[in-house]
Amino acid sequence: MVLRRILFSVILGLGVKLTPAAAVERTFKQNFELAPGGTVAVDTYRGGILIEEAKDRQVRTEVRVELATEDEDEAAKAIEALKLDVSATDNEVRLRARNPRESRVLFAWEEKKRIELTFRIAVPKGATVVLSTLDGSVTVGNLSGNVDARTRAGRIFCRKIDGSIKAMVETGEIVISRCTGTTEATVQSGTIRAGTLFGATKLRNDSGDIEVLSALGGIEAKAAAGDVSVGLQKGFLGETKIEADGGNVVLQIEPTVPMNLQASATWGRVATTLPFAVSAGGPGKRSLSGTLNGGGPRVRVHASGGHVSLVSHQLFFDLAEGS
């Protein structure tokens, strides 16, 4: 009987925890006309940013403000302290959010007073988006335009971008499905993962791994404390330089790819089963220099604290589908 009472108390307690907390919500909407070549900029001290492509020249902005309280007066005071500015000038739409009330350190019992922000914006085709949040994630759907995004703590996700990407995260991750233009991504602590990158690419991770399924425009990738994995398929162009200061390097190579290779490891070994025409070093040694399929773009690979693996791989993205 005592056990049943204890179980009932635990279940009841869980039920209370799972009950959604009361919240006050406000939504602010504004639309603007944007000429071709225009810019949409979001600069916020916190909150998530979601970008999608519109079917016309309208920029549709929606800012949702949420406060975890049922006290309308308290919510009104908190929202009044929020400095939210949405404006348009010189073919640029700007959204800016600041909150002096939340700039100071909040005690645990004050967390419920913290405002949650969500920016949902539809932008015209060809627009450039410049997105910045100190505490939150950035999500960009299919977009024909350039992306410049950064967050101090969170995740940057870009789906299919027909343009260039510049992304920076202090703590979190950057995920890119596909980019036809140039890509530049930097993470201080976290991960970088990408699908197919058609343009020249530059990636750096100070503490974490880098993974690219296919780099077609040449890539410069460096992980200061992590592993690097990059796929090279037929048709890739541009010089490639890959470094892992504190980890391993894995190159997944389509067997028909032509290249000039220089691979080395400080403490580990270079391993491969691909038919390189070796000019120096060799498989199982600390270095390997040679050509594949008669030679081609220059590929330099170095692992300071791990091994280099050159792996045969054929299941790449069909370029005919992506062009």
PDB file of C-alpha atoms in Angstrom:
ATOM      1  CA  MET A   1       0.000   0.000   0.000  1.00  0.00           C
ATOM      2  CA  VAL A   2       2.838   2.369   0.864  1.00  0.00           C
ATOM      3  CA  LEU A   3       4.561   1.539  -2.423  1.00  0.00           C
ATOM      4  CA  ARG A   4       1.372   2.261  -4.352  1.00  0.00           C
ATOM      5  CA  ARG A   5       1.072   5.643  -2.614  1.00  0.00           C
ATOM      6  CA  ILE A   6       4.678   6.477  -3.472  1.00  0.00           C
ATOM      7  CA  LEU A   7       4.154   5.504  -7.114  1.00  0.00           C
ATOM      8  CA  PHE A   8       0.964   7.563  -7.254  1.00  0.00           C
ATOM      9  CA  SER A   9       2.810  10.563  -5.811  1.00  0.00           C
ATOM     10  CA  VAL A  10       5.605  10.211  -8.388  1.00  0.00           C
ATOM     11  CA  ILE A  11       3.134   9.891 -11.274  1.00  0.00           C
ATOM     12  CA  LEU A  12       1.167  12.871  -9.978  1.00  0.00           C
ATOM     13  CA  GLY A  13       4.380  14.866  -9.695  1.00  0.00           C
ATOM     14  CA  LEU A  14       5.331  13.979 -13.261  1.00  0.00           C
ATOM     15  CA  GLY A  15       1.886  15.011 -14.393  1.00  0.00           C
ATOM     16  CA  VAL A  16       2.351  18.408 -12.823  1.00  0.00           C
ATOM     17  CA  LYS A  17       5.758  18.842 -14.495  1.00  0.00           C
ATOM     18  CA  LEU A  18       4.367  17.908 -17.892  1.00  0.00           C
ATOM     19  CA  THR A  19       1.547  20.439 -17.704  1.00  0.00           C
ATOM     20  CA  PRO A  20       2.403  23.371 -20.012  1.00  0.00           C
ATOM     21  CA  ALA A  21       3.190  26.561 -18.134  1.00  0.00           C
ATOM     22  CA  ALA A  22       0.900  29.535 -18.696  1.00  0.00           C
ATOM     23  CA  ALA A  23       2.339  32.045 -21.117  1.00  0.00           C
ATOM     24  CA  VAL A  24       1.522  35.433 -22.549  1.00  0.00           C
ATOM     25  CA  GLU A  25       2.169  35.766 -26.276  1.00  0.00           C
ATOM     26  CA  ARG A  26       2.240  38.716 -28.616  1.00  0.00           C
ATOM     27  CA  THR A  27       2.827  38.653 -32.374  1.00  0.00           C
ATOM     28  CA  PHE A  28       3.986  41.650 -34.393  1.00  0.00           C
ATOM     29  CA  LYS A  29       3.650  41.547 -38.196  1.00  0.00           C
ATOM     30  CA  GLN A  30       4.774  43.946 -40.916  1.00  0.00           C
ATOM     31  CA  ASN A  31       5.211  43.665 -44.683  1.00  0.00           C
ATOM     32  CA  PHE A  32       7.593  45.568 -46.938  1.00  0.00           C
ATOM     33  CA  GLU A  33       8.320  45.737 -50.648  1.00  0.00           C
ATOM     34  CA  LEU A  34      11.916  44.866 -51.564  1.00  0.00           C
ATOM     35  CA  ALA A  35      13.490  45.527 -54.958  1.00  0.00           C
ATOM     36  CA  PRO A  36      15.907  43.000 -56.533  1.00  0.00           C
ATOM     37  CA  GLY A  37      19.317  43.031 -54.864  1.00  0.00           C
ATOM     38  CA  GLY A  38      17.899  44.098 -51.507  1.00  0.00           C
ATOM     39  CA  THR A  39      18.917  43.002 -48.026  1.00  0.00           C
ATOM     40  CA  VAL A  40      17.027  41.695 -45.008  1.00  0.00           C
ATOM     41  CA  ALA A  41      18.935  42.057 -41.720  1.00  0.00           C
ATOM     42  CA  VAL A  42      18.066  40.656 -38.287  1.00  0.00           C
ATOM     43  CA  ASP A  43      20.096  41.646 -35.221  1.00  0.00           C
ATOM     44  CA  THR A  44      18.799  40.353 -31.896  1.00  0.00           C
ATOM     45  CA  TYR A  45      20.161  39.773 -28.411  1.00  0.00           C
ATOM     46  CA  ARG A  46      18.369  36.401 -28.251  1.00  0.00           C
ATOM     47  CA  GLY A  47      15.843  34.243 -30.067  1.00  0.00           C
ATOM     48  CA  GLY A  48      15.512  31.953 -33.044  1.00  0.00           C
ATOM     49  CA  ILE A  49      15.496  33.187 -36.652  1.00  0.00           C
ATOM     50  CA  LEU A  50      13.649  31.330 -39.429  1.00  0.00           C
ATOM     51  CA  ILE A  51      14.008  32.390 -43.073  1.00  0.00           C
ATOM     52  CA  GLU A  52      12.057  31.127 -46.068  1.00  0.00           C
ATOM     53  CA  GLU A  53      11.734  32.304 -49.657  1.00  0.00           C
ATOM     54  CA  ALA A  54       8.669  34.274 -50.728  1.00  0.00           C
ATOM     55  CA  LYS A  55       6.979  33.930 -54.125  1.00  0.00           C
ATOM     56  CA  ASP A  56       6.775  37.682 -54.686  1.00  0.00           C
ATOM     57  CA  ARG A  57       8.743  40.839 -53.835  1.00  0.00           C
ATOM     58  CA  GLN A  58       7.203  41.156 -50.373  1.00  0.00           C
ATOM     59  CA  VAL A  59       9.194  40.773 -47.168  1.00  0.00           C
ATOM     60  CA  ARG A  60       6.827  39.356 -44.569  1.00  0.00           C
ATOM     61  CA  THR A  61       8.057  39.745 -41.014  1.00  0.00           C
ATOM     62  CA  GLU A  62       6.548  38.077 -37.977  1.00  0.00           C
ATOM     63  CA  VAL A  63       8.032  38.477 -34.506  1.00  0.00           C
ATOM     64  CA  ARG A  64       6.553  36.348 -31.752  1.00  0.00           C
ATOM     65  CA  VAL A  65       7.161  37.469 -28.183  1.00  0.00           C
ATOM     66  CA  GLU A  66       6.462  34.942 -25.427  1.00  0.00           C
ATOM     67  CA  LEU A  67       6.707  35.307 -21.656  1.00  0.00           C
ATOM     68  CA  ALA A  68       6.200  32.372 -19.274  1.00  0.00           C
ATOM     69  CA  THR A  69       3.640  34.031 -17.011  1.00  0.00           C
ATOM     70  CA  GLU A  70      -0.125  34.427 -16.801  1.00  0.00           C
ATOM     71  CA  ASP A  71       0.183  37.830 -15.157  1.00  0.00           C
ATOM     72  CA  GLU A  72      -0.815  40.315 -17.856  1.00  0.00           C
ATOM     73  CA  ASP A  73       0.587  43.298 -15.964  1.00  0.00           C
ATOM     74  CA  GLU A  74       3.959  41.640 -15.473  1.00  0.00           C
ATOM     75  CA  ALA A  75       4.002  40.633 -19.124  1.00  0.00           C
ATOM     76  CA  ALA A  76       3.125  44.150 -20.232  1.00  0.00           C
ATOM     77  CA  LYS A  77       6.042  45.603 -18.260  1.00  0.00           C
ATOM     78  CA  ALA A  78       8.464  43.020 -19.673  1.00  0.00           C
ATOM     79  CA  ILE A  79       7.327  43.571 -23.259  1.00  0.00           C
ATOM     80  CA  GLU A  80       7.477  47.342 -22.776  1.00  0.00           C
ATOM     81  CA  ALA A  81      11.155  46.961 -21.818  1.00  0.00           C
ATOM     82  CA  LEU A  82      11.814  45.185 -25.109  1.00  0.00           C
ATOM     83  CA  LYS A  83      13.297  47.503 -27.711  1.00  0.00           C
ATOM     84  CA  LEU A  84      12.011  46.072 -30.996  1.00  0.00           C
ATOM     85  CA  ASP A  85      12.570  48.050 -34.176  1.00  0.00           C
ATOM     86  CA  VAL A  86      11.318  46.933 -37.597  1.00  0.00           C
ATOM     87  CA  SER A  87      11.963  49.348 -40.438  1.00  0.00           C
ATOM     88  CA  ALA A  88      12.879  49.680 -44.113  1.00  0.00           C
ATOM     89  CA  THR A  89      15.269  52.102 -45.776  1.00  0.00           C
ATOM     90  CA  ASP A  90      17.479  52.142 -48.899  1.00  0.00           C
ATOM     91  CA  ASN A  91      16.196  48.754 -50.116  1.00  0.00           C
ATOM     92  CA  GLU A  92      17.000  47.118 -46.786  1.00  0.00           C
ATOM     93  CA  VAL A  93      14.569  45.722 -44.231  1.00  0.00           C
ATOM     94  CA  ARG A  94      15.946  45.725 -40.694  1.00  0.00           C
ATOM     95  CA  LEU A  95      14.748  43.986 -37.552  1.00  0.00           C
ATOM     96  CA  ARG A  96      16.573  44.812 -34.323  1.00  0.00           C
ATOM     97  CA  ALA A  97      15.819  43.656 -30.772  1.00  0.00           C
ATOM     98  CA  ARG A  98      17.470  44.790 -27.556  1.00  0.00           C
ATOM     99  CA  ASN A  99      16.456  44.471 -23.922  1.00  0.00           C
ATOM    100  CA  PRO A 100      18.347  46.396 -21.210  1.00  0.00           C
ATOM    101  CA  ARG A 101      16.324  44.535 -18.585  1.00  0.00           C
ATOM    102  CA  GLU A 102      17.850  41.215 -19.675  1.00  0.00           C
ATOM    103  CA  SER A 103      21.389  42.494 -20.219  1.00  0.00           C
ATOM    104  CA  ARG A 104      22.228  41.931 -16.562  1.00  0.00           C
ATOM    105  CA  VAL A 105      22.663  38.497 -14.974  1.00  0.00           C
ATOM    106  CA  LEU A 106      19.334  36.905 -14.064  1.00  0.00           C
ATOM    107  CA  PHE A 107      18.942  34.731 -10.972  1.00  0.00           C
ATOM    108  CA  ALA A 108      17.324  31.302 -11.369  1.00  0.00           C
ATOM    109  CA  TRP A 109      14.003  32.520  -9.954  1.00  0.00           C
ATOM    110  CA  GLU A 110      13.973  35.312 -12.511  1.00  0.00           C
ATOM    111  CA  GLU A 111      14.243  33.017 -15.513  1.00  0.00           C
ATOM    112  CA  LYS A 112      10.469  33.059 -15.997  1.00  0.00           C
ATOM    113  CA  LYS A 113      10.767  36.800 -16.660  1.00  0.00           C
ATOM    114  CA  ARG A 114      12.999  36.165 -19.644  1.00  0.00           C
ATOM    115  CA  ILE A 115      11.346  36.890 -22.975  1.00  0.00           C
ATOM    116  CA  GLU A 116      11.414  34.247 -25.705  1.00  0.00           C
ATOM    117  CA  LEU A 117      11.655  35.658 -29.236  1.00  0.00           C
ATOM    118  CA  THR A 118      11.062  34.036 -32.609  1.00  0.00           C
ATOM    119  CA  PHE A 119      11.653  35.825 -35.914  1.00  0.00           C
ATOM    120  CA  ARG A 120       9.912  34.260 -38.920  1.00  0.00           C
ATOM    121  CA  ILE A 121      10.596  36.058 -42.199  1.00  0.00           C
ATOM    122  CA  ALA A 122       9.771  35.406 -45.856  1.00  0.00           C
ATOM    123  CA  VAL A 123      12.214  37.111 -48.238  1.00  0.00           C
ATOM    124  CA  PRO A 124      12.087  37.591 -52.025  1.00  0.00           C
ATOM    125  CA  LYS A 125      14.199  35.539 -54.383  1.00  0.00           C
ATOM    126  CA  GLY A 126      17.691  36.959 -54.794  1.00  0.00           C
ATOM    127  CA  ALA A 127      17.735  38.835 -51.491  1.00  0.00           C
ATOM    128  CA  THR A 128      20.742  38.814 -49.184  1.00  0.00           C
ATOM    129  CA  VAL A 129      20.033  37.904 -45.557  1.00  0.00           C
ATOM    130  CA  VAL A 130      22.300  39.081 -42.724  1.00  0.00           C
ATOM    131  CA  LEU A 131      21.326  37.326 -39.490  1.00  0.00           C
ATOM    132  CA  SER A 132      22.756  37.676 -35.996  1.00  0.00           C
ATOM    133  CA  THR A 133      21.566  36.341 -32.635  1.00  0.00           C
ATOM    134  CA  LEU A 134      23.571  36.037 -29.443  1.00  0.00           C
ATOM    135  CA  ASP A 135      21.496  33.219 -27.958  1.00  0.00           C
ATOM    136  CA  GLY A 136      19.473  31.155 -30.409  1.00  0.00           C
ATOM    137  CA  SER A 137      19.489  29.229 -33.662  1.00  0.00           C
ATOM    138  CA  VAL A 138      19.240  30.294 -37.293  1.00  0.00           C
ATOM    139  CA  THR A 139      17.360  28.246 -39.894  1.00  0.00           C
ATOM    140  CA  VAL A 140      17.362  29.136 -43.591  1.00  0.00           C
ATOM    141  CA  GLY A 141      15.215  27.040 -45.940  1.00  0.00           C
ATOM    142  CA  ASN A 142      15.584  26.779 -49.706  1.00  0.00           C
ATOM    143  CA  LEU A 143      16.808  30.208 -50.770  1.00  0.00           C
ATOM    144  CA  SER A 144      18.146  31.868 -53.904  1.00  0.00           C
ATOM    145  CA  GLY A 145      20.371  34.504 -52.358  1.00  0.00           C
ATOM    146  CA  ASN A 146      23.362  35.040 -50.119  1.00  0.00           C
ATOM    147  CA  VAL A 147      23.417  34.128 -46.421  1.00  0.00           C
ATOM    148  CA  ASP A 148      25.518  35.761 -43.691  1.00  0.00           C
ATOM    149  CA  ALA A 149      24.626  34.246 -40.316  1.00  0.00           C
ATOM    150  CA  ARG A 150      26.147  34.115 -36.862  1.00  0.00           C
ATOM    151  CA  THR A 151      25.197  33.072 -33.356  1.00  0.00           C
ATOM    152  CA  ARG A 152      27.089  32.989 -30.097  1.00  0.00           C
ATOM    153  CA  ALA A 153      25.306  29.880 -28.805  1.00  0.00           C
ATOM    154  CA  GLY A 154      23.096  27.791 -31.058  1.00  0.00           C
ATOM    155  CA  ARG A 155      22.790  26.122 -34.434  1.00  0.00           C
ATOM    156  CA  ILE A 156      22.957  27.487 -37.965  1.00  0.00           C
ATOM    157  CA  PHE A 157      21.158  25.343 -40.519  1.00  0.00           C
ATOM    158  CA  CYS A 158      21.032  26.142 -44.233  1.00  0.00           C
ATOM    159  CA  ARG A 159      19.087  23.819 -46.484  1.00  0.00           C
ATOM    160  CA  LYS A 160      19.574  24.499 -50.205  1.00  0.00           C
ATOM    161  CA  ILE A 161      21.233  27.835 -50.906  1.00  0.00           C
ATOM    162  CA  ASP A 162      21.637  29.066 -54.472  1.00  0.00           C
ATOM    163  CA  GLY A 163      24.213  31.680 -53.529  1.00  0.00           C
ATOM    164  CA  SER A 164      27.022  32.080 -51.012  1.00  0.00           C
ATOM    165  CA  ILE A 165      27.126  31.245 -47.304  1.00  0.00           C
ATOM    166  CA  LYS A 166      29.134  32.851 -44.529  1.00  0.00           C
ATOM    167  CA  ALA A 167      28.417  31.354 -41.107  1.00  0.00           C
ATOM    168  CA  MET A 168      29.971  31.689 -37.672  1.00  0.00           C
ATOM    169  CA  VAL A 169      29.124  29.946 -34.373  1.00  0.00           C
ATOM    170  CA  GLU A 170      30.943  30.286 -31.065  1.00  0.00           C
ATOM    171  CA  THR A 171      29.348  27.259 -29.361  1.00  0.00           C
ATOM    172  CA  GLY A 172      27.073  24.952 -31.327  1.00  0.00           C
ATOM    173  CA  GLU A 173      27.025  23.618 -34.878  1.00  0.00           C
ATOM    174  CA  ILE A 174      26.767  24.598 -38.523  1.00  0.00           C
ATOM    175  CA  VAL A 175      24.838  22.315 -40.881  1.00  0.00           C
ATOM    176  CA  ILE A 176      24.616  22.998 -44.635  1.00  0.00           C
ATOM    177  CA  SER A 177      22.704  20.702 -46.980  1.00  0.00           C
ATOM    178  CA  ARG A 178      23.757  22.274 -50.281  1.00  0.00           C
ATOM    179  CA  CYS A 179      25.383  25.479 -51.498  1.00  0.00           C
ATOM    180  CA  THR A 180      26.071  26.491 -55.106  1.00  0.00           C
ATOM    181  CA  GLY A 181      28.271  29.473 -54.251  1.00  0.00           C
ATOM    182  CA  THR A 182      31.230  29.986 -51.986  1.00  0.00           C
ATOM    183  CA  THR A 183      31.060  28.723 -48.414  1.00  0.00           C
ATOM    184  CA  GLU A 184      32.906  30.061 -45.380  1.00  0.00           C
ATOM    185  CA  ALA A 185      32.128  28.585 -41.968  1.00  0.00           C
ATOM    186  CA  THR A 186      33.792  28.906 -38.577  1.00  0.00           C
ATOM    187  CA  VAL A 187      33.003  27.203 -35.267  1.00  0.00           C
ATOM    188  CA  GLN A 188      34.898  27.754 -32.033  1.00  0.00           C
ATOM    189  CA  SER A 189      33.426  24.734 -30.243  1.00  0.00           C
ATOM    190  CA  GLY A 190      31.062  22.272 -31.872  1.00  0.00           C
ATOM    191  CA  THR A 191      30.730  20.663 -35.309  1.00  0.00           C
ATOM    192  CA  ILE A 192      30.558  21.574 -38.999  1.00  0.00           C
ATOM    193  CA  ARG A 193      28.604  19.240 -41.293  1.00  0.00           C
ATOM    194  CA  ALA A 194      27.865  19.808 -44.960  1.00  0.00           C
ATOM    195  CA  GLY A 195      26.394  17.960 -47.920  1.00  0.00           C
ATOM    196  CA  THR A 196      27.376  19.109 -51.416  1.00  0.00           C
ATOM    197  CA  LEU A 197      29.366  22.342 -51.719  1.00  0.00           C
ATOM    198  CA  PHE A 198      29.759  23.492 -55.323  1.00  0.00           C
ATOM    199  CA  GLY A 199      31.906  26.601 -54.803  1.00  0.00           C
ATOM    200  CA  ALA A 200      35.228  27.381 -53.170  1.00  0.00           C
ATOM    201  CA  THR A 201      34.996  26.431 -49.498  1.00  0.00           C
ATOM    202  CA  LYS A 202      36.828  27.475 -46.356  1.00  0.00           C
ATOM    203  CA  LEU A 203      36.017  25.773 -43.041  1.00  0.00           C
ATOM    204  CA  ARG A 204      37.602  26.051 -39.597  1.00  0.00           C
ATOM    205  CA  ASN A 205      36.747  24.384 -36.300  1.00  0.00           C
ATOM    206  CA  ASP A 206      38.779  25.207 -33.211  1.00  0.00           C
ATOM    207  CA  SER A 207      37.331  22.360 -31.113  1.00  0.00           C
ATOM    208  CA  GLY A 208      35.309  19.736 -32.935  1.00  0.00           C
ATOM    209  CA  ASP A 209      34.908  17.804 -36.162  1.00  0.00           C
ATOM    210  CA  ILE A 210      34.381  18.796 -39.796  1.00  0.00           C
ATOM    211  CA  GLU A 211      32.457  16.573 -42.213  1.00  0.00           C
ATOM    212  CA  VAL A 212      31.773  17.364 -45.884  1.00  0.00           C
ATOM    213  CA  LEU A 213      30.108  14.772 -48.116  1.00  0.00           C
ATOM    214  CA  SER A 214      31.287  16.394 -51.370  1.00  0.00           C
ATOM    215  CA  ALA A 215      33.513  19.423 -52.009  1.00  0.00           C
ATOM    216  CA  LEU A 216      33.401  20.323 -55.691  1.00  0.00           C
ATOM    217  CA  GLY A 217      34.999  23.762 -55.836  1.00  0.00           C
ATOM    218  CA  GLY A 218      38.135  23.104 -53.853  1.00  0.00           C
ATOM    219  CA  ILE A 219      38.234  23.213 -50.080  1.00  0.00           C
ATOM    220  CA  GLU A 220      40.419  24.499 -47.283  1.00  0.00           C
ATOM    221  CA  ALA A 221      39.439  22.793 -44.034  1.00  0.00           C
ATOM    222  CA  LYS A 222      41.192  22.854 -40.680  1.00  0.00           C
ATOM    223  CA  ALA A 223      40.238  21.303 -37.336  1.00  0.00           C
ATOM    224  CA  ALA A 224      42.442  22.425 -34.477  1.00  0.00           C
ATOM    225  CA  ALA A 225      41.131  19.691 -32.157  1.00  0.00           C
ATOM    226  CA  GLY A 226      39.034  17.210 -34.093  1.00  0.00           C
ATOM    227  CA  ASP A 227      38.702  14.981 -37.145  1.00  0.00           C
ATOM    228  CA  VAL A 228      38.139  16.054 -40.755  1.00  0.00           C
ATOM    229  CA  SER A 229      36.249  13.968 -43.326  1.00  0.00           C
ATOM    230  CA  VAL A 230      35.842  15.214 -46.915  1.00  0.00           C
ATOM    231  CA  GLY A 231      34.456  13.618 -50.065  1.00  0.00           C
ATOM    232  CA  LEU A 232      36.038  14.282 -53.475  1.00  0.00           C
ATOM    233  CA  GLN A 233      33.999  13.194 -56.476  1.00  0.00           C
ATOM    234  CA  LYS A 234      34.629  13.374 -60.182  1.00  0.00           C
ATOM    235  CA  GLY A 235      34.402  16.944 -61.427  1.00  0.00           C
ATOM    236  CA  PHE A 236      35.878  18.633 -58.356  1.00  0.00           C
ATOM    237  CA  LEU A 237      38.143  21.569 -59.169  1.00  0.00           C
ATOM    238  CA  GLY A 238      40.375  23.900 -57.237  1.00  0.00           C
ATOM    239  CA  GLU A 239      43.221  23.356 -54.834  1.00  0.00           C
ATOM    240  CA  THR A 240      42.354  21.388 -51.705  1.00  0.00           C
ATOM    241  CA  LYS A 241      44.118  21.702 -48.356  1.00  0.00           C
ATOM    242  CA  ILE A 242      42.973  19.726 -45.312  1.00  0.00           C
ATOM    243  CA  GLU A 243      44.531  19.760 -41.839  1.00  0.00           C
ATOM    244  CA  ALA A 244      43.712  18.077 -38.535  1.00  0.00           C
ATOM    245  CA  ASP A 245      45.982  19.290 -35.759  1.00  0.00           C
ATOM    246  CA  GLY A 246      44.591  16.953 -33.108  1.00  0.00           C
ATOM    247  CA  GLY A 247      42.763  14.237 -35.022  1.00  0.00           C
ATOM    248  CA  ASN A 248      42.434  12.138 -38.155  1.00  0.00           C
ATOM    249  CA  VAL A 249      41.798  13.008 -41.796  1.00  0.00           C
ATOM    250  CA  VAL A 250      39.590  10.826 -43.993  1.00  0.00           C
ATOM    251  CA  LEU A 251      39.284  11.486 -47.731  1.00  0.00           C
ATOM    252  CA  GLN A 252      36.457   9.627 -49.458  1.00  0.00           C
ATOM    253  CA  ILE A 253      37.551   9.583 -53.098  1.00  0.00           C
ATOM    254  CA  GLU A 254      35.650   8.526 -56.195  1.00  0.00           C
ATOM    255  CA  PRO A 255      38.064   6.078 -57.933  1.00  0.00           C
ATOM    256  CA  THR A 256      37.925   7.937 -61.274  1.00  0.00           C
ATOM    257  CA  VAL A 257      38.993  11.275 -59.782  1.00  0.00           C
ATOM    258  CA  PRO A 258      42.282  12.689 -61.118  1.00  0.00           C
ATOM    259  CA  MET A 259      44.510  14.445 -58.555  1.00  0.00           C
ATOM    260  CA  ASN A 260      48.023  15.283 -57.445  1.00  0.00           C
ATOM    261  CA  LEU A 261      48.309  14.247 -53.802  1.00  0.00           C
ATOM    262  CA  GLN A 262      50.619  15.149 -50.939  1.00  0.00           C
ATOM    263  CA  ALA A 263      49.530  13.392 -47.728  1.00  0.00           C
ATOM    264  CA  SER A 264      51.400  13.255 -44.436  1.00  0.00           C
ATOM    265  CA  ALA A 265      50.997  12.523 -40.724  1.00  0.00           C
ATOM    266  CA  THR A 266      53.250  13.614 -37.885  1.00  0.00           C
ATOM    267  CA  TRP A 267      52.579  10.717 -35.509  1.00  0.00           C
ATOM    268  CA  GLY A 268      50.321   8.443 -37.533  1.00  0.00           C
ATOM    269  CA  ARG A 269      50.374   6.790 -40.945  1.00  0.00           C
ATOM    270  CA  VAL A 270      48.894   7.291 -44.415  1.00  0.00           C
ATOM    271  CA  ALA A 271      46.640   4.409 -45.474  1.00  0.00           C
ATOM    272  CA  THR A 272      45.047   3.801 -48.882  1.00  0.00           C
ATOM    273  CA  THR A 273      43.891   1.043 -51.229  1.00  0.00           C
ATOM    274  CA  LEU A 274      43.534   3.385 -54.221  1.00  0.00           C
ATOM    275  CA  PRO A 275      46.016   2.907 -57.111  1.00  0.00           C
ATOM    276  CA  PHE A 276      48.152   6.011 -56.652  1.00  0.00           C
ATOM    277  CA  ALA A 277      51.252   6.339 -58.781  1.00  0.00           C
ATOM    278  CA  VAL A 278      53.594   6.948 -55.852  1.00  0.00           C
ATOM    279  CA  SER A 279      56.514   9.332 -56.241  1.00  0.00           C
ATOM    280  CA  ALA A 280      57.551   9.499 -52.573  1.00  0.00           C
ATOM    281  CA  GLY A 281      56.647   7.679 -49.374  1.00  0.00           C
ATOM    282  CA  GLY A 282      53.867   5.138 -49.679  1.00  0.00           C
ATOM    283  CA  PRO A 283      50.923   3.380 -48.000  1.00  0.00           C
ATOM    284  CA  GLY A 284      51.603   2.617 -44.347  1.00  0.00           C
ATOM    285  CA  LYS A 285      54.288   5.303 -44.097  1.00  0.00           C
ATOM    286  CA  ARG A 286      54.163   8.786 -42.632  1.00  0.00           C
ATOM    287  CA  SER A 287      53.778  10.358 -46.069  1.00  0.00           C
ATOM    288  CA  LEU A 288      52.559   9.611 -49.554  1.00  0.00           C
ATOM    289  CA  SER A 289      53.031  11.750 -52.652  1.00  0.00           C
ATOM    290  CA  GLY A 290      51.739  10.742 -56.055  1.00  0.00           C
ATOM    291  CA  THR A 291      49.072  11.025 -58.704  1.00  0.00           C
ATOM    292  CA  LEU A 292      45.724   9.371 -59.292  1.00  0.00           C
ATOM    293  CA  ASN A 293      44.310   8.862 -62.793  1.00  0.00           C
ATOM    294  CA  GLY A 294      47.145  10.789 -64.414  1.00  0.00           C
ATOM    295  CA  GLY A 295      47.070  13.751 -62.055  1.00  0.00           C
ATOM    296  CA  GLY A 296      44.782  16.732 -61.609  1.00  0.00           C
ATOM    297  CA  PRO A 297      43.928  19.329 -58.953  1.00  0.00           C
ATOM    298  CA  ARG A 298      46.437  19.587 -56.143  1.00  0.00           C
ATOM    299  CA  VAL A 299      45.344  17.977 -52.863  1.00  0.00           C
ATOM    300  CA  ARG A 300      47.383  18.475 -49.682  1.00  0.00           C
ATOM    301  CA  VAL A 301      46.467  16.583 -46.511  1.00  0.00           C
ATOM    302  CA  HIS A 302      48.127  16.595 -43.094  1.00  0.00           C
ATOM    303  CA  ALA A 303      47.231  15.078 -39.721  1.00  0.00           C
ATOM    304  CA  SER A 304      49.391  16.254 -36.835  1.00  0.00           C
ATOM    305  CA  GLY A 305      47.868  14.050 -34.137  1.00  0.00           C
ATOM    306  CA  GLY A 306      46.302  11.153 -36.041  1.00  0.00           C
ATOM    307  CA  HIS A 307      46.184   9.157 -39.261  1.00  0.00           C
ATOM    308  CA  VAL A 308      45.327   9.931 -42.885  1.00  0.00           C
ATOM    309  CA  SER A 309      42.959   7.511 -44.641  1.00  0.00           C
ATOM    310  CA  LEU A 310      42.328   7.675 -48.398  1.00  0.00           C
ATOM    311  CA  VAL A 311      39.170   5.649 -48.976  1.00  0.00           C
ATOM    312  CA  SER A 312      37.471   4.605 -52.209  1.00  0.00           C
ATOM    313  CA  HIS A 313      33.871   5.863 -52.297  1.00  0.00           C
ATOM    314  CA  GLN A 314      31.265   5.940 -55.080  1.00  0.00           C
ATOM    315  CA  LEU A 315      27.889   6.893 -53.581  1.00  0.00           C
ATOM    316  CA  PHE A 316      28.046  10.615 -54.292  1.00  0.00           C
ATOM    317  CA  PHE A 317      25.402  13.177 -55.159  1.00  0.00           C
ATOM    318  CA  ASP A 318      24.247  13.056 -58.815  1.00  0.00           C
ATOM    319  CA  LEU A 319      25.509  16.332 -60.288  1.00  0.00           C
ATOM    320  CA  ALA A 320      22.893  16.206 -63.060  1.00  0.00           C
ATOM    321  CA  GLU A 321      20.174  16.547 -60.416  1.00  0.00           C
ATOM    322  CA  GLY A 322      21.799  19.496 -58.668  1.00  0.00           C
ATOM    323  CA  SER A 323      22.782  21.668 -61.608  1.00  0.00           C
TER     324      SER A 323
END
